[in-house]
JSON list of C-alpha atoms in Angstrom, two decimals:
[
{"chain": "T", "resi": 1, "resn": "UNK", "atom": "CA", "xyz": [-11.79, 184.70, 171.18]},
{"chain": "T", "resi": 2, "resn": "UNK", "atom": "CA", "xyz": [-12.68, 187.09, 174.21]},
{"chain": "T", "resi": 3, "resn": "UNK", "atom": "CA", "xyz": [-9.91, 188.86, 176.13]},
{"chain": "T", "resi": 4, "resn": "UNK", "atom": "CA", "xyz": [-8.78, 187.13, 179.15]},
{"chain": "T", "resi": 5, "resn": "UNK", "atom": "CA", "xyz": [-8.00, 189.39, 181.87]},
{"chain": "T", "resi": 6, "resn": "UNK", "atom": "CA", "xyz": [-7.23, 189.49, 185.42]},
{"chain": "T", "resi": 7, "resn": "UNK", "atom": "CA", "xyz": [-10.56, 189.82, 187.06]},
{"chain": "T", "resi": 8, "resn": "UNK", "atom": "CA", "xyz": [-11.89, 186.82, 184.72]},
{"chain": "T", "resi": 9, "resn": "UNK", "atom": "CA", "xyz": [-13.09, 184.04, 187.21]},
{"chain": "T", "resi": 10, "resn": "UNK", "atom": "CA", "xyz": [-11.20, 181.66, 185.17]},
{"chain": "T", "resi": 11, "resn": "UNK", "atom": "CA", "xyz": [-7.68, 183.14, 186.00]},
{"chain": "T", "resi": 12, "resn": "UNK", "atom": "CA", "xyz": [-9.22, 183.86, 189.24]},
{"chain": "T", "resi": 13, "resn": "UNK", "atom": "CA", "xyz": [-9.51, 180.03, 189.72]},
{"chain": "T", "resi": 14, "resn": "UNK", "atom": "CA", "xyz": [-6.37, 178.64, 187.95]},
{"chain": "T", "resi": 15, "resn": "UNK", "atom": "CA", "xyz": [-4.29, 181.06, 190.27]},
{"chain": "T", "resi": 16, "resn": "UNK", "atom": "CA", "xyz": [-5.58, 180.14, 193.28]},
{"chain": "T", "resi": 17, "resn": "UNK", "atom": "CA", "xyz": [-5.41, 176.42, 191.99]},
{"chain": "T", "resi": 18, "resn": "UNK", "atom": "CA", "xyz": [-1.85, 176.70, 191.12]},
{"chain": "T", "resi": 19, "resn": "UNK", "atom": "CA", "xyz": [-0.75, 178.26, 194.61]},
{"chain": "T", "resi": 20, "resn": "UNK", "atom": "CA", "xyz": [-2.61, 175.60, 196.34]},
{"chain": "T", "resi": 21, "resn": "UNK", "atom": "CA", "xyz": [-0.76, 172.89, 194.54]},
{"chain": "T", "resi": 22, "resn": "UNK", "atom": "CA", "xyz": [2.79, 174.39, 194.33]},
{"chain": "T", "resi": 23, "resn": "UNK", "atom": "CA", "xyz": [4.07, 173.73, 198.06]},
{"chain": "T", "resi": 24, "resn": "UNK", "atom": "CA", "xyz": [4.17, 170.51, 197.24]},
{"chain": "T", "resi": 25, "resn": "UNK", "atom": "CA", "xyz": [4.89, 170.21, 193.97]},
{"chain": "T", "resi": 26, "resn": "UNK", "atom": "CA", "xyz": [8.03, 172.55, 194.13]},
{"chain": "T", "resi": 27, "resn": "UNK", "atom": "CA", "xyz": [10.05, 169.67, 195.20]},
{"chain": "T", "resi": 28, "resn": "UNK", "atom": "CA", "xyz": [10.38, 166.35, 193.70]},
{"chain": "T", "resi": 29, "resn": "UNK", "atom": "CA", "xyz": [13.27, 163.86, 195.28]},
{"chain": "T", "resi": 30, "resn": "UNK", "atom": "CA", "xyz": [13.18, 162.15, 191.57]},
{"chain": "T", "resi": 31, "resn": "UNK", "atom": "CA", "xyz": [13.60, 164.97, 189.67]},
{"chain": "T", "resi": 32, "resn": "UNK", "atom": "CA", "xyz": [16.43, 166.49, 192.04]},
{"chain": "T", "resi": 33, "resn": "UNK", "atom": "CA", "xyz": [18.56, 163.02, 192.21]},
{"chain": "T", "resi": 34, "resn": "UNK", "atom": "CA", "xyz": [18.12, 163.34, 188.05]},
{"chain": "T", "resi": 35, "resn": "UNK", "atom": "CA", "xyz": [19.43, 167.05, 188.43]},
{"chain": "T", "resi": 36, "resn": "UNK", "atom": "CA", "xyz": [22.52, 165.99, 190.32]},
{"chain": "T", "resi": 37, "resn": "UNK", "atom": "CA", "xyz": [23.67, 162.88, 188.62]},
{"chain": "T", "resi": 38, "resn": "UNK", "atom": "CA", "xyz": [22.70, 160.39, 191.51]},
{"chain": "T", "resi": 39, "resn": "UNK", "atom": "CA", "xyz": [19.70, 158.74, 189.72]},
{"chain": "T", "resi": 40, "resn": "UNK", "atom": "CA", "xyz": [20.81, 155.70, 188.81]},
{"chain": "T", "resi": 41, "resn": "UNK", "atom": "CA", "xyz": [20.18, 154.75, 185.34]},
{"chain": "T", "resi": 42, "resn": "UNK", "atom": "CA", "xyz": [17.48, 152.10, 185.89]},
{"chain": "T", "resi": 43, "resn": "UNK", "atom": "CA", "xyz": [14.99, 155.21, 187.31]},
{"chain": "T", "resi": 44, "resn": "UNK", "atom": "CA", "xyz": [15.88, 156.64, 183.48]},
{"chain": "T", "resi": 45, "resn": "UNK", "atom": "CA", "xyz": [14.70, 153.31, 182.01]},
{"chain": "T", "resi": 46, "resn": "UNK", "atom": "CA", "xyz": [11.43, 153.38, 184.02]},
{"chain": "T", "resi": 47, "resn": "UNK", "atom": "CA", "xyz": [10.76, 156.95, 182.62]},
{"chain": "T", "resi": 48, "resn": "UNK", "atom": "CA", "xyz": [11.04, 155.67, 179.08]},
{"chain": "T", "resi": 49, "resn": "UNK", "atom": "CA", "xyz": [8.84, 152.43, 179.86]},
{"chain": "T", "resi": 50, "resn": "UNK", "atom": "CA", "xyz": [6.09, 154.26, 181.45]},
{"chain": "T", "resi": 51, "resn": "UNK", "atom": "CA", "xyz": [6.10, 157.40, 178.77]},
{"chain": "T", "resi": 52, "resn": "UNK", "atom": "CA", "xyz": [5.68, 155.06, 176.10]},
{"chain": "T", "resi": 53, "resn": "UNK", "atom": "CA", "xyz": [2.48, 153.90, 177.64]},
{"chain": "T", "resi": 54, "resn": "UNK", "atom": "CA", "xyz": [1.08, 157.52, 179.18]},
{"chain": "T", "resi": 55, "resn": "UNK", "atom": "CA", "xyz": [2.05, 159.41, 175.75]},
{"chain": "T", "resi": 56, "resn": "UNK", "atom": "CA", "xyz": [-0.01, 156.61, 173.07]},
{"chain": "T", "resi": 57, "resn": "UNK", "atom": "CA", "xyz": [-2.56, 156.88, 176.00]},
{"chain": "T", "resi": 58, "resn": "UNK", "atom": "CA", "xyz": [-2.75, 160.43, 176.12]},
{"chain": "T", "resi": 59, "resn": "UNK", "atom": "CA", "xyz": [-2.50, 161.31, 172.55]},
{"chain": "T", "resi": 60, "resn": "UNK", "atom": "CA", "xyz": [-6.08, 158.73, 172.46]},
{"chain": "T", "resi": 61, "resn": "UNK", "atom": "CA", "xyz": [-7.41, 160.97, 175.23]},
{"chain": "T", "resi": 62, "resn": "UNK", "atom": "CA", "xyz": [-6.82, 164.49, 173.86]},
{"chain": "T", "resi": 63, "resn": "UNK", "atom": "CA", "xyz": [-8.30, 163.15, 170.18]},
{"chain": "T", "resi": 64, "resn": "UNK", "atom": "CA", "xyz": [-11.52, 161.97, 172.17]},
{"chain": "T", "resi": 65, "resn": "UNK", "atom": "CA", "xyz": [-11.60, 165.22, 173.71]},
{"chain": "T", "resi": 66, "resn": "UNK", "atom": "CA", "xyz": [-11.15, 166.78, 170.22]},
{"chain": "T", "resi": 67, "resn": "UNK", "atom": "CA", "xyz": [-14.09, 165.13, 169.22]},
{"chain": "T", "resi": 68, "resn": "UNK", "atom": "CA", "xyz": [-16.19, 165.56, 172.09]},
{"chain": "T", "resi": 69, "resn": "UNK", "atom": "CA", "xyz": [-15.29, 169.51, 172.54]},
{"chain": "T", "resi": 70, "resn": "UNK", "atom": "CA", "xyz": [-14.20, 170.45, 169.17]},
{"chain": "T", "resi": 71, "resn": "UNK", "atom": "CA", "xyz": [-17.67, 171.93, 167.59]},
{"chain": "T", "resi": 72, "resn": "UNK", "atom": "CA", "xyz": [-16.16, 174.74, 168.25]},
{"chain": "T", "resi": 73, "resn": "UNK", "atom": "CA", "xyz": [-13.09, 177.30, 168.78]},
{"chain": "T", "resi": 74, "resn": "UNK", "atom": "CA", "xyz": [-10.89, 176.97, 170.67]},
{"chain": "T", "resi": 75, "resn": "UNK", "atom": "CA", "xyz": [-11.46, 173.50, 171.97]},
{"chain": "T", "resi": 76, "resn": "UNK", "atom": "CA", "xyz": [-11.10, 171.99, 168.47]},
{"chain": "T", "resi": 77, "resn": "UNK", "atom": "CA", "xyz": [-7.22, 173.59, 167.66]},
{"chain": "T", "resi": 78, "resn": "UNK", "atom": "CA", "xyz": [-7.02, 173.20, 171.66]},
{"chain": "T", "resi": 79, "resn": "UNK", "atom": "CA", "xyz": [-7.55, 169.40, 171.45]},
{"chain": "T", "resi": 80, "resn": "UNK", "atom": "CA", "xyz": [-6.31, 168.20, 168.09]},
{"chain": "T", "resi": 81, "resn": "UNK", "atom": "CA", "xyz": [-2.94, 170.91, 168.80]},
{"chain": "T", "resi": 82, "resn": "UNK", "atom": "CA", "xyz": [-2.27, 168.68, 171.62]},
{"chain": "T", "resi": 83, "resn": "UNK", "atom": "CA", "xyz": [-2.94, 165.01, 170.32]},
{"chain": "T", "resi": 84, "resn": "UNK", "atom": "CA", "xyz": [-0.15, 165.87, 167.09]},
{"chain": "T", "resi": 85, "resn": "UNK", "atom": "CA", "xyz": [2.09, 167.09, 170.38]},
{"chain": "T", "resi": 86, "resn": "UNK", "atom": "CA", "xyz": [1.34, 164.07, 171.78]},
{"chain": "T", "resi": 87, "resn": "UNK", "atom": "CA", "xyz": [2.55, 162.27, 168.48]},
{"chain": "T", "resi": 88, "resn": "UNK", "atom": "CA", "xyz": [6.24, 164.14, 167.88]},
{"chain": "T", "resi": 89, "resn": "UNK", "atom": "CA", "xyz": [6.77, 163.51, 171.44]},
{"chain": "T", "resi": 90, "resn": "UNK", "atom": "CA", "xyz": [6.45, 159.58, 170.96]},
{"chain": "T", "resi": 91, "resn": "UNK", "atom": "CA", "xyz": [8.88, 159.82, 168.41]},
{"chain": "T", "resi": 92, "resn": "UNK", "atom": "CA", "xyz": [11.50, 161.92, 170.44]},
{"chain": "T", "resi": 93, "resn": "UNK", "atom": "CA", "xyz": [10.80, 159.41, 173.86]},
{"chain": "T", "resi": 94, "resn": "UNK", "atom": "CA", "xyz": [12.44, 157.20, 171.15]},
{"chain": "T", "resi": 95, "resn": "UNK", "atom": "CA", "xyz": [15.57, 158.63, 171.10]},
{"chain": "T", "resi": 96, "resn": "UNK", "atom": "CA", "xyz": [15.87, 158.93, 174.62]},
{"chain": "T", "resi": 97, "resn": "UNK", "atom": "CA", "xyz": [14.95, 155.55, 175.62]},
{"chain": "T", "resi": 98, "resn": "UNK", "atom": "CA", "xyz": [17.66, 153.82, 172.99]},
{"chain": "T", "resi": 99, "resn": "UNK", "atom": "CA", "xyz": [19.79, 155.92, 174.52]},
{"chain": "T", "resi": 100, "resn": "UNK", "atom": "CA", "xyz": [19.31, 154.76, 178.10]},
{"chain": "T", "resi": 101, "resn": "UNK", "atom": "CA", "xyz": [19.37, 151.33, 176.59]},
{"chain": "T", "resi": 102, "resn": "UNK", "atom": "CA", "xyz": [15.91, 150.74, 175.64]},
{"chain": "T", "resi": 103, "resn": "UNK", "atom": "CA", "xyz": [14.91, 149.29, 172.00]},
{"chain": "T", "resi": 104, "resn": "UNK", "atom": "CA", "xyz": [11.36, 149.31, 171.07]},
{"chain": "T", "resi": 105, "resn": "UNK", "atom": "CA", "xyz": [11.56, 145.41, 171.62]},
{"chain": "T", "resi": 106, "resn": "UNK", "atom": "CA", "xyz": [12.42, 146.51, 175.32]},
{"chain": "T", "resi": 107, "resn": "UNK", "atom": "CA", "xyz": [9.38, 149.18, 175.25]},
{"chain": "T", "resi": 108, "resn": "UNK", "atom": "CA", "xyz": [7.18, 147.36, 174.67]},
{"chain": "T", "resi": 109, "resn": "UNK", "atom": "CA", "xyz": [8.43, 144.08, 177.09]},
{"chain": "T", "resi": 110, "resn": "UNK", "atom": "CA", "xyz": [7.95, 146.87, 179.91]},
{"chain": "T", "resi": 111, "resn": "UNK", "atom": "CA", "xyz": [6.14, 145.80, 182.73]},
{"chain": "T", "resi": 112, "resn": "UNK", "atom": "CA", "xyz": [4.20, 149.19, 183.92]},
{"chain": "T", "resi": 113, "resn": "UNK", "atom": "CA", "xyz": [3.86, 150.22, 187.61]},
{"chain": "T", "resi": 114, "resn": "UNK", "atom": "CA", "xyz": [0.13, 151.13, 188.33]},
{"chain": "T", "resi": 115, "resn": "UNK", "atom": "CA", "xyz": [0.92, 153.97, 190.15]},
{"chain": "T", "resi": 116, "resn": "UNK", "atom": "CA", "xyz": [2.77, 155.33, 187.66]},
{"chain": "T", "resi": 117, "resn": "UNK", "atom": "CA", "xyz": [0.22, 154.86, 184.89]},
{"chain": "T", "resi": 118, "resn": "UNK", "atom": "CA", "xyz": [-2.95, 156.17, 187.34]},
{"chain": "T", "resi": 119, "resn": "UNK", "atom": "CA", "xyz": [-2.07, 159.77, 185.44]},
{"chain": "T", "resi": 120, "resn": "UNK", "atom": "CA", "xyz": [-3.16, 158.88, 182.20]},
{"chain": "T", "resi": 121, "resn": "UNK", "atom": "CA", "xyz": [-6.33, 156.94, 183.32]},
{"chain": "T", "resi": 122, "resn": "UNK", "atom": "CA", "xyz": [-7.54, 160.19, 185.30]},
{"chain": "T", "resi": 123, "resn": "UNK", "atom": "CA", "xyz": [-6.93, 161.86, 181.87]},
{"chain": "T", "resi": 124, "resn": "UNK", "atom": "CA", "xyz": [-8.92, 159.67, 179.89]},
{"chain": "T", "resi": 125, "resn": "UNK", "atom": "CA", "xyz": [-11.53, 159.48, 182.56]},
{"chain": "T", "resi": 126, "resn": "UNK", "atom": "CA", "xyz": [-11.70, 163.17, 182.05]},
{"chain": "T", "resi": 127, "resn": "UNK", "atom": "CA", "xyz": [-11.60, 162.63, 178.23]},
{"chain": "T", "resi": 128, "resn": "UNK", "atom": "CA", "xyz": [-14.86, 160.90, 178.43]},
{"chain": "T", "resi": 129, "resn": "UNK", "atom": "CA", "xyz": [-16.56, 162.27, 181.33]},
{"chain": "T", "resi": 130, "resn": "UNK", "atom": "CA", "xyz": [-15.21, 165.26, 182.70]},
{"chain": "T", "resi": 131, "resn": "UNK", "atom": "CA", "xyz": [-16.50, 169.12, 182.13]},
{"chain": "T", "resi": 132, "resn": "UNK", "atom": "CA", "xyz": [-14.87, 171.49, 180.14]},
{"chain": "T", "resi": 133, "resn": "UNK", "atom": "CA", "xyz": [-13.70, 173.55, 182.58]},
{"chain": "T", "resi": 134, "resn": "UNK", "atom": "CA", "xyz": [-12.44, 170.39, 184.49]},
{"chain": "T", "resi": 135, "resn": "UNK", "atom": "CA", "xyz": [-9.89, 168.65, 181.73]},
{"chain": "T", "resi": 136, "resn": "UNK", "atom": "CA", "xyz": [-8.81, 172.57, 180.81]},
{"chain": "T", "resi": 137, "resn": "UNK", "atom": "CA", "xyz": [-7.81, 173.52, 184.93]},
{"chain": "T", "resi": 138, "resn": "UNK", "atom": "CA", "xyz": [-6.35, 170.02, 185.28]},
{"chain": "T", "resi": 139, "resn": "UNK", "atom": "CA", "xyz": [-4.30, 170.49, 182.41]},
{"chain": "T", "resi": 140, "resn": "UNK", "atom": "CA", "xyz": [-3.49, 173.89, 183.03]},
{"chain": "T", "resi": 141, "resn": "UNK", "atom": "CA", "xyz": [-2.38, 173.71, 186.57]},
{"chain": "T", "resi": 142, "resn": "UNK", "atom": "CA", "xyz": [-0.26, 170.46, 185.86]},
{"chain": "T", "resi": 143, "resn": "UNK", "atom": "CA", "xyz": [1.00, 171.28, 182.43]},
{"chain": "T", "resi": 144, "resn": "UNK", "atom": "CA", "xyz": [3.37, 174.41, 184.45]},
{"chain": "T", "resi": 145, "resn": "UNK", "atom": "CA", "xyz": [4.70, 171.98, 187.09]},
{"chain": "T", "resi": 146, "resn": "UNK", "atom": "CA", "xyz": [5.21, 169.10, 184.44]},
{"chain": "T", "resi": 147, "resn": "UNK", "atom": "CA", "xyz": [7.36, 171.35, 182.02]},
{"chain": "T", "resi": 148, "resn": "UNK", "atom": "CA", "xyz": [9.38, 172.70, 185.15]},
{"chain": "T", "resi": 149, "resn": "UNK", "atom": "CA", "xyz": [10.38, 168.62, 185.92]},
{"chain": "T", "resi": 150, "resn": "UNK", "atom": "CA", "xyz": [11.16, 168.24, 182.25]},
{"chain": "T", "resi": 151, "resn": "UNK", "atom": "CA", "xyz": [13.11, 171.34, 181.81]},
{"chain": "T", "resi": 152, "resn": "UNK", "atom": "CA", "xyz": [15.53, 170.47, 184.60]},
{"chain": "T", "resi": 153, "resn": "UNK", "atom": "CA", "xyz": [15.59, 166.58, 183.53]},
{"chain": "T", "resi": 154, "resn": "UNK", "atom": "CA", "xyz": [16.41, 167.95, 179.70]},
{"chain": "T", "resi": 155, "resn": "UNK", "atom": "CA", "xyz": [19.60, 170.12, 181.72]},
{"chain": "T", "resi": 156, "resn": "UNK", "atom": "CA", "xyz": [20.71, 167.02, 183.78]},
{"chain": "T", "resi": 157, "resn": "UNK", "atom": "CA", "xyz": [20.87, 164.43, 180.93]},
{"chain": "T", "resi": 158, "resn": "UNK", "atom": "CA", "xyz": [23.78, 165.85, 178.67]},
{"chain": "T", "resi": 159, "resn": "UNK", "atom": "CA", "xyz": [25.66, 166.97, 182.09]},
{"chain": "T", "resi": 160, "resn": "UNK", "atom": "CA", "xyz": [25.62, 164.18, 184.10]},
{"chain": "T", "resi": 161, "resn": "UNK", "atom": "CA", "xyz": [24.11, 160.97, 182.01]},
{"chain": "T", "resi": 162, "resn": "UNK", "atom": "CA", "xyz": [25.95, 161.66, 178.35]},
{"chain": "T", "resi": 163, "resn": "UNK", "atom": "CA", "xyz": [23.29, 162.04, 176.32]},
{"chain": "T", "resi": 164, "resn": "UNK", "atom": "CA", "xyz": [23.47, 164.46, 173.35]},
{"chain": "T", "resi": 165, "resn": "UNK", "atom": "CA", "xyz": [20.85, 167.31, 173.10]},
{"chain": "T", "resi": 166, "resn": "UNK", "atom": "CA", "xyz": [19.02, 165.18, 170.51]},
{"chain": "T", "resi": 167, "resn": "UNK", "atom": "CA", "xyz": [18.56, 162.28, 173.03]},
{"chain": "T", "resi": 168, "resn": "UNK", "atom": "CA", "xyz": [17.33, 164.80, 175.39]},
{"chain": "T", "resi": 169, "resn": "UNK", "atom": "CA", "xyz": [14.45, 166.39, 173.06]},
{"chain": "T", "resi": 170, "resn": "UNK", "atom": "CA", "xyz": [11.77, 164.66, 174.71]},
{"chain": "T", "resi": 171, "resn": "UNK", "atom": "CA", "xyz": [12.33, 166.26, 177.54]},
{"chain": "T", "resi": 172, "resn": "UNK", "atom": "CA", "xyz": [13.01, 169.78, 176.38]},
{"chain": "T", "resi": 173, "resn": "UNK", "atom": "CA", "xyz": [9.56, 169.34, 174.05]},
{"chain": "T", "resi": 174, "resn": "UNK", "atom": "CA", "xyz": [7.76, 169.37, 177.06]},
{"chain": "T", "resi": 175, "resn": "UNK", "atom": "CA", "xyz": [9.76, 172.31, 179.10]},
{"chain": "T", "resi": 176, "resn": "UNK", "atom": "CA", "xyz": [7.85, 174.17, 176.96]},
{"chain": "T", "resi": 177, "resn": "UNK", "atom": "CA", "xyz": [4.13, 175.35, 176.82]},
{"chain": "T", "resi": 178, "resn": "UNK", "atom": "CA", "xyz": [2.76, 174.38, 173.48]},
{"chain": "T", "resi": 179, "resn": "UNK", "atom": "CA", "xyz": [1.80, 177.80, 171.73]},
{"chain": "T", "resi": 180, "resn": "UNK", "atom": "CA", "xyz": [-1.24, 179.01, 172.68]},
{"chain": "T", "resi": 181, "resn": "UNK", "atom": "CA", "xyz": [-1.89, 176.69, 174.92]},
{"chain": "T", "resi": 182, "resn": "UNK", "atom": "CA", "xyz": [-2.43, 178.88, 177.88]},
{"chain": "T", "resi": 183, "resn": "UNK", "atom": "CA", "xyz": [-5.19, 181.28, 176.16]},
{"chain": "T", "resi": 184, "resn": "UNK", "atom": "CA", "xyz": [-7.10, 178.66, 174.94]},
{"chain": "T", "resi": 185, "resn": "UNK", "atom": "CA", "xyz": [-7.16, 176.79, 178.17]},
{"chain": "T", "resi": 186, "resn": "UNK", "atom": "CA", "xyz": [-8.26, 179.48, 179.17]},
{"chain": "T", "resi": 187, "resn": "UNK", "atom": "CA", "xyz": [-10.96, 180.13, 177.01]},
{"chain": "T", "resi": 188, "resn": "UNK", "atom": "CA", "xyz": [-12.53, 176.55, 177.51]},
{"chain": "T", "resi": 189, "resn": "UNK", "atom": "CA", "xyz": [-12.18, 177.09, 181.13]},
{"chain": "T", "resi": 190, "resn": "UNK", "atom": "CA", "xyz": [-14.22, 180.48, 181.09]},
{"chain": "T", "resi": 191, "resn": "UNK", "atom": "CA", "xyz": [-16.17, 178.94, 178.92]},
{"chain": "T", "resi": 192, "resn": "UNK", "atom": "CA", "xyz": [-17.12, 175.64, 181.43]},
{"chain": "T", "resi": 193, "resn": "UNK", "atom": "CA", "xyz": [-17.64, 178.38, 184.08]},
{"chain": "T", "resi": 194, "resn": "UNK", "atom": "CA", "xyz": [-20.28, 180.53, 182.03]},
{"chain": "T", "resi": 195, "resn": "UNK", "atom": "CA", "xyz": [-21.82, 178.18, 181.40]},
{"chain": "T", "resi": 196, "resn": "UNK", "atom": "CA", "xyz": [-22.58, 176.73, 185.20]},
{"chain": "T", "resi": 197, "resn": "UNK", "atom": "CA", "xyz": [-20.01, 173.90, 184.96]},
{"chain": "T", "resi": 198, "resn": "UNK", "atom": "CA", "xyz": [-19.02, 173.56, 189.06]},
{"chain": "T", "resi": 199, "resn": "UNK", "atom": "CA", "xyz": [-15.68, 175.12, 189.94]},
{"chain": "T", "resi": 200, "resn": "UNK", "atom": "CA", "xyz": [-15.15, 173.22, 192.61]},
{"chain": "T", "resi": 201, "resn": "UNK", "atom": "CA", "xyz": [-15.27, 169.91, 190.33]},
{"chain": "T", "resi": 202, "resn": "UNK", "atom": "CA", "xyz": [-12.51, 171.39, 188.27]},
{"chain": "T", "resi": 203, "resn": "UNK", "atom": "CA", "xyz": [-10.45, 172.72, 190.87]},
{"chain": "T", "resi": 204, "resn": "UNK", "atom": "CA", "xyz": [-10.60, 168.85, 192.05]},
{"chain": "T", "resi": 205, "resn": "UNK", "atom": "CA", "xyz": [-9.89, 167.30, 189.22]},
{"chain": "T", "resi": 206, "resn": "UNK", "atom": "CA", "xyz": [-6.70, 169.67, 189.02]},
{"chain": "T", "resi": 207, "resn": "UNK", "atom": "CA", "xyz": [-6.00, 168.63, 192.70]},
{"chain": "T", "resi": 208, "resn": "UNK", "atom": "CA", "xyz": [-6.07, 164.63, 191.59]},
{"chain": "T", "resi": 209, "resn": "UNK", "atom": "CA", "xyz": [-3.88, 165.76, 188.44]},
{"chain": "T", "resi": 210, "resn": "UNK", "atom": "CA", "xyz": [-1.07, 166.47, 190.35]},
{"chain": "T", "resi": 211, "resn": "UNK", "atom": "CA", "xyz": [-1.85, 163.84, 192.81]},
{"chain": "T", "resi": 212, "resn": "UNK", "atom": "CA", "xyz": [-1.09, 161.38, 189.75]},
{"chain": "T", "resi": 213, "resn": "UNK", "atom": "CA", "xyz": [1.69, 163.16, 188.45]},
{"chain": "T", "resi": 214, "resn": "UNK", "atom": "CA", "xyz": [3.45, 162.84, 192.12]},
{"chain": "T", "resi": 215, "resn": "UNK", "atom": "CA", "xyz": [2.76, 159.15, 191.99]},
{"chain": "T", "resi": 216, "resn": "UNK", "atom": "CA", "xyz": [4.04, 158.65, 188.44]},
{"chain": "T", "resi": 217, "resn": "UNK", "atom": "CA", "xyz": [7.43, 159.82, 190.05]},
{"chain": "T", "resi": 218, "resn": "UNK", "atom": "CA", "xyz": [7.58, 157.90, 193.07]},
{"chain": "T", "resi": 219, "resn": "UNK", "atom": "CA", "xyz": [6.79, 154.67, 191.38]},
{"chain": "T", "resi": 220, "resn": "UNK", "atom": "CA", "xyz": [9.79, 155.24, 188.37]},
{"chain": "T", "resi": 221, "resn": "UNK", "atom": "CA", "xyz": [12.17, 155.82, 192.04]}
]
């Protein structure tokens, strides 16, 4: 894998995609009325119902981009990295959701609110039909903001909701980036751009990313 440095036009364009996009993503009502103990528990069940549906739908979407990308490094350990992440999450969302009061029984009852679920059709839109350097600065620029959210939900359950640290997990698996994840992002992005992919089609698709992820939070309010 080449070097990524400053100067690369891929860094280039995921900084200037992430400062466009953090004004408003730096504050999220839902997120700080989870922080503080004022969500009331219902908005907790609609996280569970809707993640059970966006994380079986994603993990499809990052093994058709496997497929579709992964002749190569490092779109294949990119691709199929994420769709096993993908996988151990579904089993931690799990925990949380019996803990909020949600069986599997209840899980899959859940009635899904189509502006919450809008994020994981933009995905797999981009699984089939989006450039390389358009799925990797979408998922770049919204995997940072996404893993902020989850790190201070993860904080908030045990503190104000009583959950135990396992019940939390799902939360505190995504506060994380997944190793590597950044470089080889990266890569494929650079790699899009060489070869004449449009940046302004990825910086878009990056811009509707977060777009969906806002929505996904109003609609669990």
């Amino acid at each position: 894998m080449d070097p990524i440095t400053a100067t690369d036009p891929a860094v280039e364009l995921y900084r200037r995609t992430v400062a466009e996009l953090t004004p408003a993503a730096a504050r999220n009502p839902v997120v700080e009325l989870i922080g503080s103990g004022a969500a009331p528990i219902d908005v907790l069940r609609r996280i569970a119902g809707e993640e059970y549906r966006i994380v079986r739908s994603d993990r499809r979407a990052f093994a058709a981009l496997a497929a579709r990308f992964g002749g190569r490094e490092p779109a294949a350990g990119l691709f199929l990295g994420l769709a096993a992440g993908e996988g151990q999450a579904l089993g931690l969302l799990e925990g949380f959701a019996g803990a909020v009061g949600m069986d599997g029984a209840a899980l899959r009852a859940y009635e899904p609110r189509p502006a919450a679920q809008s994020y994981p059709h933009h995905l797999a839109w981009l699984a089939q039909f989006g450039t390389r350097s358009a799925v990797a600065l979408a998922l770049l620029a919204n995997f940072g903001f996404w893993g902020g959210y989850c790190a201070r939900v993860a904080a908030a359950l045990p503190r104000h909701y009583g959950l135990t640290e396992a019940e939390a997990a799902f939360f505190a698996f995504f506060a994380e980036l997944p190793p590597g994840f950044e470089r080889a992002a990266l890569s494929v992005l650079r790699e899009g751009l060489d070869a004449g992919e449009d940046p302004v089609e990825a910086r878009r698709a990056a811009v509707l990313m977060q777009a969906y992820e806002s929505a996904f939070w109003a609609a669990v309010a």
